mmCIF file of C-alpha atoms in Angstrom:
data_model
loop_
_atom_site.group_PDB
_atom_site.id
_atom_site.type_symbol
_atom_site.label_atom_id
_atom_site.label_comp_id
_atom_site.label_asym_id
_atom_site.label_seq_id
_atom_site.Cartn_x
_atom_site.Cartn_y
_atom_site.Cartn_z
ATOM 1 C CA UNK A 928 78.200 -8.385 -43.400
ATOM 2 C CA UNK A 929 80.042 -11.111 -44.735
ATOM 3 C CA UNK A 930 78.868 -12.709 -48.275
ATOM 4 C CA UNK A 931 76.513 -16.167 -48.631
ATOM 5 C CA UNK A 932 78.254 -19.138 -49.184
ATOM 6 C CA UNK A 933 77.957 -20.939 -52.632
ATOM 7 C CA UNK A 934 75.514 -24.140 -52.365
ATOM 8 C CA UNK A 935 77.524 -26.768 -53.439
ATOM 9 C CA UNK A 936 76.648 -30.618 -54.416
ATOM 10 C CA UNK A 937 78.669 -31.488 -51.565
ATOM 11 C CA UNK A 938 76.561 -29.513 -49.197
ATOM 12 C CA UNK A 939 72.979 -31.333 -50.822
ATOM 13 C CA UNK A 940 75.134 -35.030 -50.326
ATOM 14 C CA UNK A 941 75.497 -34.012 -46.956
ATOM 15 C CA UNK A 942 72.091 -32.854 -46.318
ATOM 16 C CA UNK A 943 70.234 -35.874 -47.838
ATOM 17 C CA UNK A 944 72.979 -38.809 -46.985
ATOM 18 C CA UNK A 945 74.378 -39.479 -50.502
ATOM 19 C CA UNK A 946 77.722 -39.635 -52.619
ATOM 20 C CA UNK A 947 78.268 -36.321 -53.754
ATOM 21 C CA UNK A 948 79.166 -38.012 -57.145
ATOM 22 C CA UNK A 949 75.220 -39.069 -56.503
ATOM 23 C CA UNK A 950 73.846 -36.164 -56.312
ATOM 24 C CA UNK A 951 75.905 -34.247 -59.066
ATOM 25 C CA UNK A 952 74.524 -37.635 -61.323
ATOM 26 C CA UNK A 953 71.154 -36.683 -60.275
ATOM 27 C CA UNK A 954 71.226 -32.816 -61.230
ATOM 28 C CA UNK A 955 72.575 -33.327 -64.454
ATOM 29 C CA UNK A 956 70.208 -36.149 -65.104
ATOM 30 C CA UNK A 957 72.695 -38.687 -66.401
ATOM 31 C CA UNK A 958 71.107 -41.520 -68.671
ATOM 32 C CA UNK A 959 73.499 -43.841 -68.069
ATOM 33 C CA UNK A 960 72.725 -44.388 -64.191
ATOM 34 C CA UNK A 961 69.280 -45.093 -62.614
ATOM 35 C CA UNK A 962 67.805 -43.891 -59.030
ATOM 36 C CA UNK A 963 64.884 -44.484 -57.482
ATOM 37 C CA UNK A 964 61.952 -41.893 -58.094
ATOM 38 C CA UNK A 965 61.968 -41.031 -53.956
ATOM 39 C CA UNK A 966 65.700 -40.585 -54.011
ATOM 40 C CA UNK A 967 65.563 -37.770 -57.096
ATOM 41 C CA UNK A 968 63.141 -36.334 -55.424
ATOM 42 C CA UNK A 969 64.607 -36.230 -52.208
ATOM 43 C CA UNK A 970 68.295 -34.637 -54.044
ATOM 44 C CA UNK A 971 65.558 -32.067 -56.459
ATOM 45 C CA UNK A 972 63.761 -30.917 -53.142
ATOM 46 C CA UNK A 973 66.930 -30.541 -50.880
ATOM 47 C CA UNK A 974 68.517 -28.529 -53.727
ATOM 48 C CA UNK A 975 65.916 -26.010 -53.707
ATOM 49 C CA UNK A 976 65.614 -25.820 -50.020
ATOM 50 C CA UNK A 977 69.335 -25.024 -49.975
ATOM 51 C CA UNK A 978 69.046 -22.622 -52.913
ATOM 52 C CA UNK A 979 71.422 -24.729 -54.934
ATOM 53 C CA UNK A 980 71.882 -22.938 -58.433
ATOM 54 C CA UNK A 981 73.488 -25.280 -61.230
ATOM 55 C CA UNK A 982 75.909 -24.047 -63.168
ATOM 56 C CA UNK A 983 75.083 -22.218 -66.596
ATOM 57 C CA UNK A 984 76.862 -24.561 -69.103
ATOM 58 C CA UNK A 985 79.258 -22.712 -71.529
ATOM 59 C CA UNK A 986 78.142 -21.885 -74.579
ATOM 60 C CA UNK A 987 80.854 -19.631 -75.811
ATOM 61 C CA UNK A 988 82.739 -22.250 -77.852
ATOM 62 C CA UNK A 989 79.662 -22.881 -79.643
ATOM 63 C CA UNK A 990 77.829 -19.348 -80.228
ATOM 64 C CA UNK A 991 81.388 -17.240 -80.642
ATOM 65 C CA UNK A 992 83.447 -20.283 -82.413
ATOM 66 C CA UNK A 993 86.542 -18.035 -83.123
ATOM 67 C CA UNK A 994 86.500 -16.443 -79.334
ATOM 68 C CA UNK A 995 89.530 -18.371 -78.661
ATOM 69 C CA UNK A 996 91.226 -18.088 -82.108
ATOM 70 C CA UNK A 997 94.052 -15.815 -83.138
ATOM 71 C CA UNK A 998 94.083 -15.811 -87.273
ATOM 72 C CA UNK A 999 97.802 -15.453 -88.148
ATOM 73 C CA UNK A 1000 98.241 -14.276 -92.012
ATOM 74 C CA UNK A 1001 101.471 -14.442 -93.561
ATOM 75 C CA UNK A 1002 102.417 -14.772 -97.291
ATOM 76 C CA UNK A 1003 103.835 -18.432 -97.103
ATOM 77 C CA UNK A 1004 105.169 -20.846 -95.210
ATOM 78 C CA UNK A 1005 108.504 -21.388 -96.902
ATOM 79 C CA UNK A 1006 110.472 -18.918 -95.282
ATOM 80 C CA UNK A 1007 111.532 -19.888 -92.057
ATOM 81 C CA UNK A 1008 111.178 -16.718 -90.744
ATOM 82 C CA UNK A 1009 107.599 -17.174 -90.864
ATOM 83 C CA UNK A 1010 107.552 -20.688 -89.688
ATOM 84 C CA UNK A 1011 109.564 -19.768 -86.700
ATOM 85 C CA UNK A 1012 107.512 -16.894 -85.705
ATOM 86 C CA UNK A 1013 104.456 -18.670 -86.457
ATOM 87 C CA UNK A 1014 105.717 -21.151 -83.777
ATOM 88 C CA UNK A 1015 106.306 -18.670 -81.498
ATOM 89 C CA UNK A 1016 103.159 -17.208 -81.708
ATOM 90 C CA UNK A 1017 101.289 -20.570 -81.232
ATOM 91 C CA UNK A 1018 103.421 -21.130 -78.335
ATOM 92 C CA UNK A 1019 102.307 -18.097 -76.128
ATOM 93 C CA UNK A 1020 98.755 -18.407 -77.265
ATOM 94 C CA UNK A 1021 98.748 -21.645 -75.932
ATOM 95 C CA UNK A 1022 99.987 -19.786 -72.662
ATOM 96 C CA UNK A 1023 96.993 -17.959 -72.563
ATOM 97 C CA UNK A 1024 94.471 -20.291 -73.613
ATOM 98 C CA UNK A 1025 93.738 -19.549 -77.237
ATOM 99 C CA UNK A 1026 94.683 -21.082 -80.430
ATOM 100 C CA UNK A 1027 96.287 -20.077 -83.621
ATOM 101 C CA UNK A 1028 94.634 -20.360 -87.328
ATOM 102 C CA UNK A 1029 97.377 -19.735 -89.837
ATOM 103 C CA UNK A 1030 96.057 -18.424 -93.331
ATOM 104 C CA UNK A 1031 99.248 -18.213 -95.907
ATOM 105 C CA UNK A 1032 97.653 -16.015 -98.770
ATOM 106 C CA UNK A 1033 100.942 -16.322 -101.284
ATOM 107 C CA UNK A 1034 100.163 -12.480 -101.023
ATOM 108 C CA UNK A 1035 97.254 -12.835 -103.723
ATOM 109 C CA UNK A 1036 95.222 -10.158 -102.735
ATOM 110 C CA UNK A 1037 91.864 -11.881 -103.117
ATOM 111 C CA UNK A 1038 92.881 -14.557 -100.046
ATOM 112 C CA UNK A 1039 93.347 -11.904 -98.009
ATOM 113 C CA UNK A 1040 90.139 -10.294 -98.993
ATOM 114 C CA UNK A 1041 88.544 -13.060 -97.892
ATOM 115 C CA UNK A 1042 89.941 -13.973 -94.698
ATOM 116 C CA UNK A 1043 88.874 -10.028 -93.797
ATOM 117 C CA UNK A 1044 85.573 -10.716 -95.373
ATOM 118 C CA UNK A 1045 85.350 -13.686 -93.148
ATOM 119 C CA UNK A 1046 86.182 -12.116 -90.095
ATOM 120 C CA UNK A 1047 84.046 -9.473 -90.307
ATOM 121 C CA UNK A 1048 81.493 -11.908 -90.245
ATOM 122 C CA UNK A 1049 82.341 -12.803 -86.816
ATOM 123 C CA UNK A 1050 83.666 -9.994 -84.563
ATOM 124 C CA UNK A 1051 84.151 -12.164 -81.407
ATOM 125 C CA UNK A 1052 87.653 -12.772 -83.185
ATOM 126 C CA UNK A 1053 90.662 -13.118 -80.325
ATOM 127 C CA UNK A 1054 92.642 -11.379 -82.884
ATOM 128 C CA UNK A 1055 94.854 -10.851 -86.067
ATOM 129 C CA UNK A 1056 98.352 -10.864 -86.703
ATOM 130 C CA UNK A 1057 99.516 -9.605 -89.736
ATOM 131 C CA UNK A 1058 103.051 -11.208 -90.710
ATOM 132 C CA UNK A 1059 103.639 -9.056 -93.912
ATOM 133 C CA UNK A 1060 102.275 -5.686 -95.103
ATOM 134 C CA UNK A 1061 98.403 -5.300 -95.720
ATOM 135 C CA UNK A 1062 96.776 -4.820 -99.523
ATOM 136 C CA UNK A 1063 93.926 -3.158 -97.622
ATOM 137 C CA UNK A 1064 95.402 -0.901 -94.815
ATOM 138 C CA UNK A 1065 92.342 1.409 -94.906
ATOM 139 C CA UNK A 1066 90.006 -1.152 -94.259
ATOM 140 C CA UNK A 1067 92.510 -3.130 -91.918
ATOM 141 C CA UNK A 1068 92.876 0.348 -89.860
ATOM 142 C CA UNK A 1069 89.081 0.388 -89.703
ATOM 143 C CA UNK A 1070 88.585 -2.912 -88.640
ATOM 144 C CA UNK A 1071 90.964 -2.577 -85.779
ATOM 145 C CA UNK A 1072 88.565 -0.512 -84.122
ATOM 146 C CA UNK A 1073 86.602 -3.782 -83.593
ATOM 147 C CA UNK A 1074 88.997 -6.645 -83.488
ATOM 148 C CA UNK A 1075 92.490 -6.396 -81.686
ATOM 149 C CA UNK A 1076 95.294 -6.743 -84.643
ATOM 150 C CA UNK A 1077 98.556 -6.393 -84.382
ATOM 151 C CA UNK A 1078 101.254 -5.941 -87.357
ATOM 152 C CA UNK A 1079 104.552 -7.386 -87.429
ATOM 153 C CA UNK A 1080 106.883 -5.761 -90.234
ATOM 154 C CA UNK A 1081 108.806 -2.645 -91.539
ATOM 155 C CA UNK A 1082 107.737 0.429 -89.457
ATOM 156 C CA UNK A 1083 105.041 2.537 -91.465
ATOM 157 C CA UNK A 1084 103.448 5.447 -90.009
ATOM 158 C CA UNK A 1085 100.276 4.634 -91.880
ATOM 159 C CA UNK A 1086 99.449 2.025 -89.684
ATOM 160 C CA UNK A 1087 97.312 2.950 -87.120
ATOM 161 C CA UNK A 1088 96.663 -0.200 -85.131
ATOM 162 C CA UNK A 1089 99.741 -1.947 -82.333
ATOM 163 C CA UNK A 1090 102.329 -2.676 -84.535
ATOM 164 C CA UNK A 1091 106.091 -4.598 -83.660
ATOM 165 C CA UNK A 1092 108.530 -3.558 -85.971
ATOM 166 C CA UNK A 1093 111.672 -2.869 -86.890
ATOM 167 C CA UNK A 1094 113.438 -0.248 -89.598
ATOM 168 C CA UNK A 1095 114.991 -1.549 -92.534
ATOM 169 C CA UNK A 1096 117.403 0.840 -92.555
ATOM 170 C CA UNK A 1097 119.356 -0.125 -89.264
ATOM 171 C CA UNK A 1098 119.824 -4.212 -90.310
ATOM 172 C CA UNK A 1099 121.065 -2.594 -94.241
ATOM 173 C CA UNK A 1100 123.357 -0.174 -92.220
ATOM 174 C CA UNK A 1101 124.630 -2.698 -90.143
ATOM 175 C CA UNK A 1102 125.498 -5.374 -93.579
ATOM 176 C CA UNK A 1103 127.518 -2.413 -95.034
ATOM 177 C CA UNK A 1104 129.150 -1.326 -92.139
ATOM 178 C CA UNK A 1105 130.378 -5.031 -92.006
ATOM 179 C CA UNK A 1106 131.451 -4.885 -95.801
ATOM 180 C CA UNK A 1107 133.114 -1.810 -95.757
ATOM 181 C CA UNK A 1108 135.321 -2.819 -93.074
ATOM 182 C CA UNK A 1109 136.510 -5.711 -94.641
ATOM 183 C CA UNK A 1110 137.576 -3.577 -97.778
ATOM 184 C CA UNK A 1111 134.626 -4.517 -100.085
ATOM 185 C CA UNK A 1112 133.759 -1.673 -102.145
ATOM 186 C CA UNK A 1113 131.188 -3.127 -104.722
ATOM 187 C CA UNK A 1114 128.444 -5.211 -104.087
ATOM 188 C CA UNK A 1115 125.039 -6.298 -105.504
ATOM 189 C CA UNK A 1116 122.035 -6.603 -103.752
ATOM 190 C CA UNK A 1117 119.733 -9.079 -104.760
ATOM 191 C CA UNK A 1118 116.142 -8.844 -104.094
ATOM 192 C CA UNK A 1119 112.724 -10.194 -104.442
ATOM 193 C CA UNK A 1120 110.779 -7.839 -106.852
ATOM 194 C CA UNK A 1121 110.439 -4.587 -105.577
ATOM 195 C CA UNK A 1122 106.937 -2.947 -104.878
ATOM 196 C CA UNK A 1123 105.147 -0.336 -103.133
ATOM 197 C CA UNK A 1124 103.732 -2.796 -100.718
ATOM 198 C CA UNK A 1125 106.633 -4.582 -99.634
ATOM 199 C CA UNK A 1126 108.596 -1.237 -98.729
ATOM 200 C CA UNK A 1127 111.074 -3.322 -96.695
ATOM 201 C CA UNK A 1128 112.874 -4.632 -99.846
ATOM 202 C CA UNK A 1129 113.435 -0.867 -101.687
ATOM 203 C CA UNK A 1130 114.347 0.542 -98.283
ATOM 204 C CA UNK A 1131 117.307 -1.805 -97.495
ATOM 205 C CA UNK A 1132 118.762 -1.009 -100.923
ATOM 206 C CA UNK A 1133 118.382 2.529 -100.503
ATOM 207 C CA UNK A 1134 120.055 2.246 -96.661
ATOM 208 C CA UNK A 1135 122.964 -0.030 -98.374
ATOM 209 C CA UNK A 1136 123.358 3.307 -100.737
ATOM 210 C CA UNK A 1137 123.321 5.664 -98.583
ATOM 211 C CA UNK A 1138 126.033 3.778 -95.850
ATOM 212 C CA UNK A 1139 128.277 3.700 -98.816
ATOM 213 C CA UNK A 1140 127.801 7.420 -99.835
ATOM 214 C CA UNK A 1141 128.655 8.253 -96.032
ATOM 215 C CA UNK A 1142 132.119 6.477 -96.510
ATOM 216 C CA UNK A 1143 132.940 8.271 -99.416
ATOM 217 C CA UNK A 1144 131.968 6.052 -102.022
ATOM 218 C CA UNK A 1145 130.320 6.193 -105.531
ATOM 219 C CA UNK A 1146 126.580 5.751 -106.420
ATOM 220 C CA UNK A 1147 127.570 2.447 -108.274
ATOM 221 C CA UNK A 1148 129.105 1.005 -105.368
ATOM 222 C CA UNK A 1149 126.034 -1.048 -105.021
ATOM 223 C CA UNK A 1150 123.853 -2.491 -107.834
ATOM 224 C CA UNK A 1151 120.515 -3.929 -107.656
ATOM 225 C CA UNK A 1152 118.972 -7.260 -109.146
ATOM 226 C CA UNK A 1153 115.804 -8.380 -108.781
ATOM 227 C CA UNK A 1154 113.060 -10.314 -110.458
ATOM 228 C CA UNK A 1155 110.224 -8.949 -111.847
ATOM 229 C CA UNK A 1156 106.463 -9.964 -110.274
ATOM 230 C CA UNK A 1157 105.918 -11.783 -114.080
ATOM 231 C CA UNK A 1158 109.172 -14.056 -113.162
ATOM 232 C CA UNK A 1159 108.755 -14.149 -109.396
ATOM 233 C CA UNK A 1160 105.023 -15.433 -109.908
ATOM 234 C CA UNK A 1161 106.667 -18.298 -112.079
ATOM 235 C CA UNK A 1162 108.453 -19.918 -109.438
ATOM 236 C CA UNK A 1163 107.512 -22.607 -107.111
ATOM 237 C CA UNK A 1164 106.009 -21.527 -103.797
ATOM 238 C CA UNK A 1165 107.625 -23.751 -102.184
ATOM 239 C CA UNK A 1166 111.191 -22.263 -103.385
ATOM 240 C CA UNK A 1167 110.070 -18.184 -104.202
ATOM 241 C CA UNK A 1168 112.910 -16.611 -102.194
ATOM 242 C CA UNK A 1169 115.768 -19.285 -102.299
ATOM 243 C CA UNK A 1170 115.270 -19.188 -106.419
ATOM 244 C CA UNK A 1171 115.391 -15.288 -106.461
ATOM 245 C CA UNK A 1172 118.475 -15.447 -105.109
ATOM 246 C CA UNK A 1173 119.697 -18.513 -106.842
ATOM 247 C CA UNK A 1174 118.356 -17.950 -110.222
ATOM 248 C CA UNK A 1175 119.845 -14.037 -110.243
ATOM 249 C CA UNK A 1176 123.465 -14.888 -108.909
ATOM 250 C CA UNK A 1177 124.018 -17.241 -111.890
ATOM 251 C CA UNK A 1178 122.755 -14.805 -114.531
ATOM 252 C CA UNK A 1179 124.845 -11.832 -112.778
ATOM 253 C CA UNK A 1180 128.046 -14.604 -112.841
ATOM 254 C CA UNK A 1181 127.548 -15.444 -116.741
ATOM 255 C CA UNK A 1182 127.675 -12.437 -117.215
ATOM 256 C CA UNK A 1183 130.367 -10.805 -115.297
ATOM 257 C CA UNK A 1184 130.614 -8.434 -112.552
ATOM 258 C CA UNK A 1185 133.036 -6.790 -111.046
ATOM 259 C CA UNK A 1186 131.723 -7.151 -107.390
ATOM 260 C CA UNK A 1187 133.078 -8.716 -104.055
ATOM 261 C CA UNK A 1188 130.292 -9.279 -101.871
ATOM 262 C CA UNK A 1189 126.199 -10.125 -102.064
ATOM 263 C CA UNK A 1190 123.602 -9.444 -99.923
ATOM 264 C CA UNK A 1191 120.171 -11.169 -100.064
ATOM 265 C CA UNK A 1192 116.884 -9.425 -99.096
ATOM 266 C CA UNK A 1193 116.796 -11.676 -96.315
ATOM 267 C CA UNK A 1194 118.336 -15.204 -95.529
ATOM 268 C CA UNK A 1195 116.218 -17.392 -98.078
ATOM 269 C CA UNK A 1196 117.682 -15.219 -101.070
ATOM 270 C CA UNK A 1197 121.372 -15.402 -99.600
ATOM 271 C CA UNK A 1198 120.887 -19.539 -99.365
ATOM 272 C CA UNK A 1199 120.216 -19.177 -102.915
ATOM 273 C CA UNK A 1200 122.879 -16.943 -103.490
ATOM 274 C CA UNK A 1201 125.369 -19.555 -101.617
ATOM 275 C CA UNK A 1202 124.237 -22.451 -103.653
ATOM 276 C CA UNK A 1203 124.786 -20.330 -106.833
ATOM 277 C CA UNK A 1204 128.277 -19.492 -106.445
ATOM 278 C CA UNK A 1205 128.973 -23.453 -104.944
ATOM 279 C CA UNK A 1206 127.507 -24.736 -107.829
ATOM 280 C CA UNK A 1207 129.760 -22.504 -109.996
ATOM 281 C CA UNK A 1208 133.305 -23.948 -108.341
ATOM 282 C CA UNK A 1209 133.454 -20.471 -106.483
ATOM 283 C CA UNK A 1210 134.960 -20.130 -103.023
ATOM 284 C CA UNK A 1211 132.985 -17.911 -100.482
ATOM 285 C CA UNK A 1212 134.267 -15.830 -98.676
ATOM 286 C CA UNK A 1213 137.624 -16.098 -100.851
ATOM 287 C CA UNK A 1214 135.929 -15.201 -103.638
ATOM 288 C CA UNK A 1215 132.714 -13.528 -102.727
ATOM 289 C CA UNK A 1216 130.592 -12.743 -99.493
ATOM 290 C CA UNK A 1217 127.730 -13.192 -98.414
ATOM 291 C CA UNK A 1218 125.065 -11.631 -95.900
ATOM 292 C CA UNK A 1219 121.323 -12.416 -95.403
ATOM 293 C CA UNK A 1220 118.702 -10.596 -93.396
ATOM 294 C CA UNK A 1221 116.761 -12.619 -90.671
ATOM 295 C CA UNK A 1222 119.122 -15.065 -88.548
ATOM 296 C CA UNK A 1223 116.689 -17.961 -89.360
ATOM 297 C CA UNK A 1224 117.821 -21.102 -87.582
ATOM 298 C CA UNK A 1225 119.494 -22.594 -90.725
ATOM 299 C CA UNK A 1226 121.896 -19.595 -90.637
ATOM 300 C CA UNK A 1227 123.846 -21.051 -87.914
ATOM 301 C CA UNK A 1228 124.033 -24.690 -89.534
ATOM 302 C CA UNK A 1229 128.032 -25.307 -89.922
ATOM 303 C CA UNK A 1230 127.966 -25.731 -93.750
ATOM 304 C CA UNK A 1231 126.131 -22.419 -94.191
ATOM 305 C CA UNK A 1232 126.984 -20.186 -91.578
ATOM 306 C CA UNK A 1233 125.858 -16.950 -93.137
ATOM 307 C CA UNK A 1234 126.387 -13.468 -91.619
ATOM 308 C CA UNK A 1235 122.854 -12.155 -91.288
ATOM 309 C CA UNK A 1236 121.380 -9.699 -88.669
ATOM 310 C CA UNK A 1237 119.572 -10.987 -85.808
ATOM 311 C CA UNK A 1238 116.034 -9.034 -84.778
ATOM 312 C CA UNK A 1239 114.241 -10.976 -82.119
ATOM 313 C CA UNK A 1240 111.808 -12.837 -84.291
ATOM 314 C CA UNK A 1241 110.366 -14.794 -81.666
ATOM 315 C CA UNK A 1242 110.500 -12.354 -78.836
ATOM 316 C CA UNK A 1243 108.195 -10.517 -81.729
ATOM 317 C CA UNK A 1244 105.518 -13.591 -82.111
ATOM 318 C CA UNK A 1245 105.356 -13.782 -77.973
ATOM 319 C CA UNK A 1246 105.175 -10.057 -77.566
ATOM 320 C CA UNK A 1247 102.304 -9.731 -80.370
ATOM 321 C CA UNK A 1248 100.357 -12.032 -78.603
ATOM 322 C CA UNK A 1249 100.757 -10.454 -75.287
ATOM 323 C CA UNK A 1250 99.650 -7.449 -76.842
ATOM 324 C CA UNK A 1251 96.305 -8.871 -77.963
ATOM 325 C CA UNK A 1252 95.619 -10.465 -75.058
ATOM 326 C CA UNK A 1253 96.293 -6.722 -73.077
ATOM 327 C CA UNK A 1254 93.459 -5.424 -75.647
ATOM 328 C CA UNK A 1255 91.304 -8.340 -75.263
ATOM 329 C CA UNK A 1256 91.205 -7.650 -71.037
ATOM 330 C CA UNK A 1257 90.931 -4.109 -71.421
ATOM 331 C CA UNK A 1258 87.687 -4.436 -73.106
ATOM 332 C CA UNK A 1259 86.210 -7.464 -70.997
ATOM 333 C CA UNK A 1260 87.033 -4.988 -68.254
ATOM 334 C CA UNK A 1261 85.245 -2.062 -69.808
ATOM 335 C CA UNK A 1262 88.300 -0.062 -69.920
ATOM 336 C CA UNK A 1263 88.543 2.766 -72.641
ATOM 337 C CA UNK A 1264 91.655 2.133 -74.363
ATOM 338 C CA UNK A 1265 93.338 5.398 -75.813
ATOM 339 C CA UNK A 1266 97.046 4.142 -77.050
ATOM 340 C CA UNK A 1267 98.499 1.809 -79.764
ATOM 341 C CA UNK A 1268 101.611 0.105 -79.128
ATOM 342 C CA UNK A 1269 104.821 0.688 -81.323
ATOM 343 C CA UNK A 1270 106.952 -1.866 -79.847
ATOM 344 C CA UNK A 1271 110.548 -1.446 -82.171
ATOM 345 C CA UNK A 1272 113.666 -4.491 -81.518
ATOM 346 C CA UNK A 1273 117.011 -3.483 -82.032
ATOM 347 C CA UNK A 1274 118.707 -5.413 -84.739
ATOM 348 C CA UNK A 1275 122.303 -7.167 -84.419
ATOM 349 C CA UNK A 1276 125.008 -8.438 -86.816
ATOM 350 C CA UNK A 1277 125.681 -11.846 -86.441
ATOM 351 C CA UNK A 1278 129.436 -12.099 -88.298
ATOM 352 C CA UNK A 1279 129.592 -15.893 -89.583
ATOM 353 C CA UNK A 1280 132.361 -17.338 -92.177
ATOM 354 C CA UNK A 1281 130.114 -16.066 -95.100
ATOM 355 C CA UNK A 1282 132.092 -12.894 -94.547
ATOM 356 C CA UNK A 1283 135.918 -12.372 -95.452
ATOM 357 C CA UNK A 1284 137.818 -9.699 -96.869
ATOM 358 C CA UNK A 1285 137.214 -8.505 -100.193
ATOM 359 C CA UNK A 1286 139.630 -10.248 -102.791
ATOM 360 C CA UNK A 1287 142.415 -8.259 -104.579
#
C-alpha cells in the first residue's frame, strides 16, 4: 500500500477554485490583504476536509540560538596563520549552513573560561574548534562528551576528543636538515615564551638540537632565545610575535653572535627577525639565513621570500568542520560514536631566498 499523499495549498486551491497564493495568504492569516468571510470559510473548510496540515514554524533558531554556530577559540588575530585558518573554517561552515563566532582570548585563561561557561549554558552549540592549547584540558575533555570539539594544534596524547595535528618535531627536523645541508653549524632559535602549555615551542627547539646532534655536532650548535612572559605581555597584541623576533634579534646582534642562521618559532617571529637584520644593514642570506614555520601567505611575497614549513593550514580548517558535522549527524541519527579522530598532516619545507650557504 502506497503512502498517503501530503495535501498542499495547491490541492486546496484546485478544490475551491482560488489561486494558490490566495489560499496560502488565508491559511497564514496575512494581515495586509482582505478576503470575504465566506471565501475564508470556504478555504478553511476545504483544508479540514482534505486533511491539510499546516507546517510547523521553525522555532529552532529562537529556542536554540547557538545550534548553527561553531565557536572558534583562538589566541589572537595578528598572526596570519590564525586568520587563514579561521577563513577556511568559516568558508567550510557556510557550505554546511553553519555560522562561525571567533573568540580571541589573547591567551588569557579567564577569558577562555568565560567562553567555556557560556557554552555550558547552551549545550546545543554546533561545536567548538580550538586553535591553540586550552588552559583547561580536563574540563574541555569532559565537555566534548556533550559538544563536538576539535583541537587544531600540536599533538597531545592527553586530549581525549577529536584533533587535527602536526608534530612539532617533524617541521623542526626539516629546517635543521636544510640548514645543515647549506653548511650552517651554529644557529639561533628565537621563540615566544617557553611554557608548559605551549609545548610546540620547546619541542621545535629540542628537535633542532637532536637533529644537529645526529649529524655529529655539539650541544652548543643550537642556541635559544625567548622573551619572558612578563616581557611578552608588555608588547602590543597586534605585534606580539613579530616584536618578539625583532627585539630579540636586535639584542643578539648588538651583543655579537657567531651563529649564521636564525630560526623563528613561526613565520611572524621570522618576519621580525628579517626586519631587524635589514634595519641593521645585514644581508639575507649572505650574512644570515632565516627560516620560519607555517608558510603563511605573506611568506611568499617577493621582498620576503621566507624559507618555511608548509603544513596545510586551509585543509586543517576544512577537516575540523567536517568532523563536527559528522559528529552532529551521528547524534541526530542516535548513533553511538565509539571513536575519536586523530588526523595528522605531513609537513614539507618550502625553500625560498631567505636561506643560503653559510658565510665563511
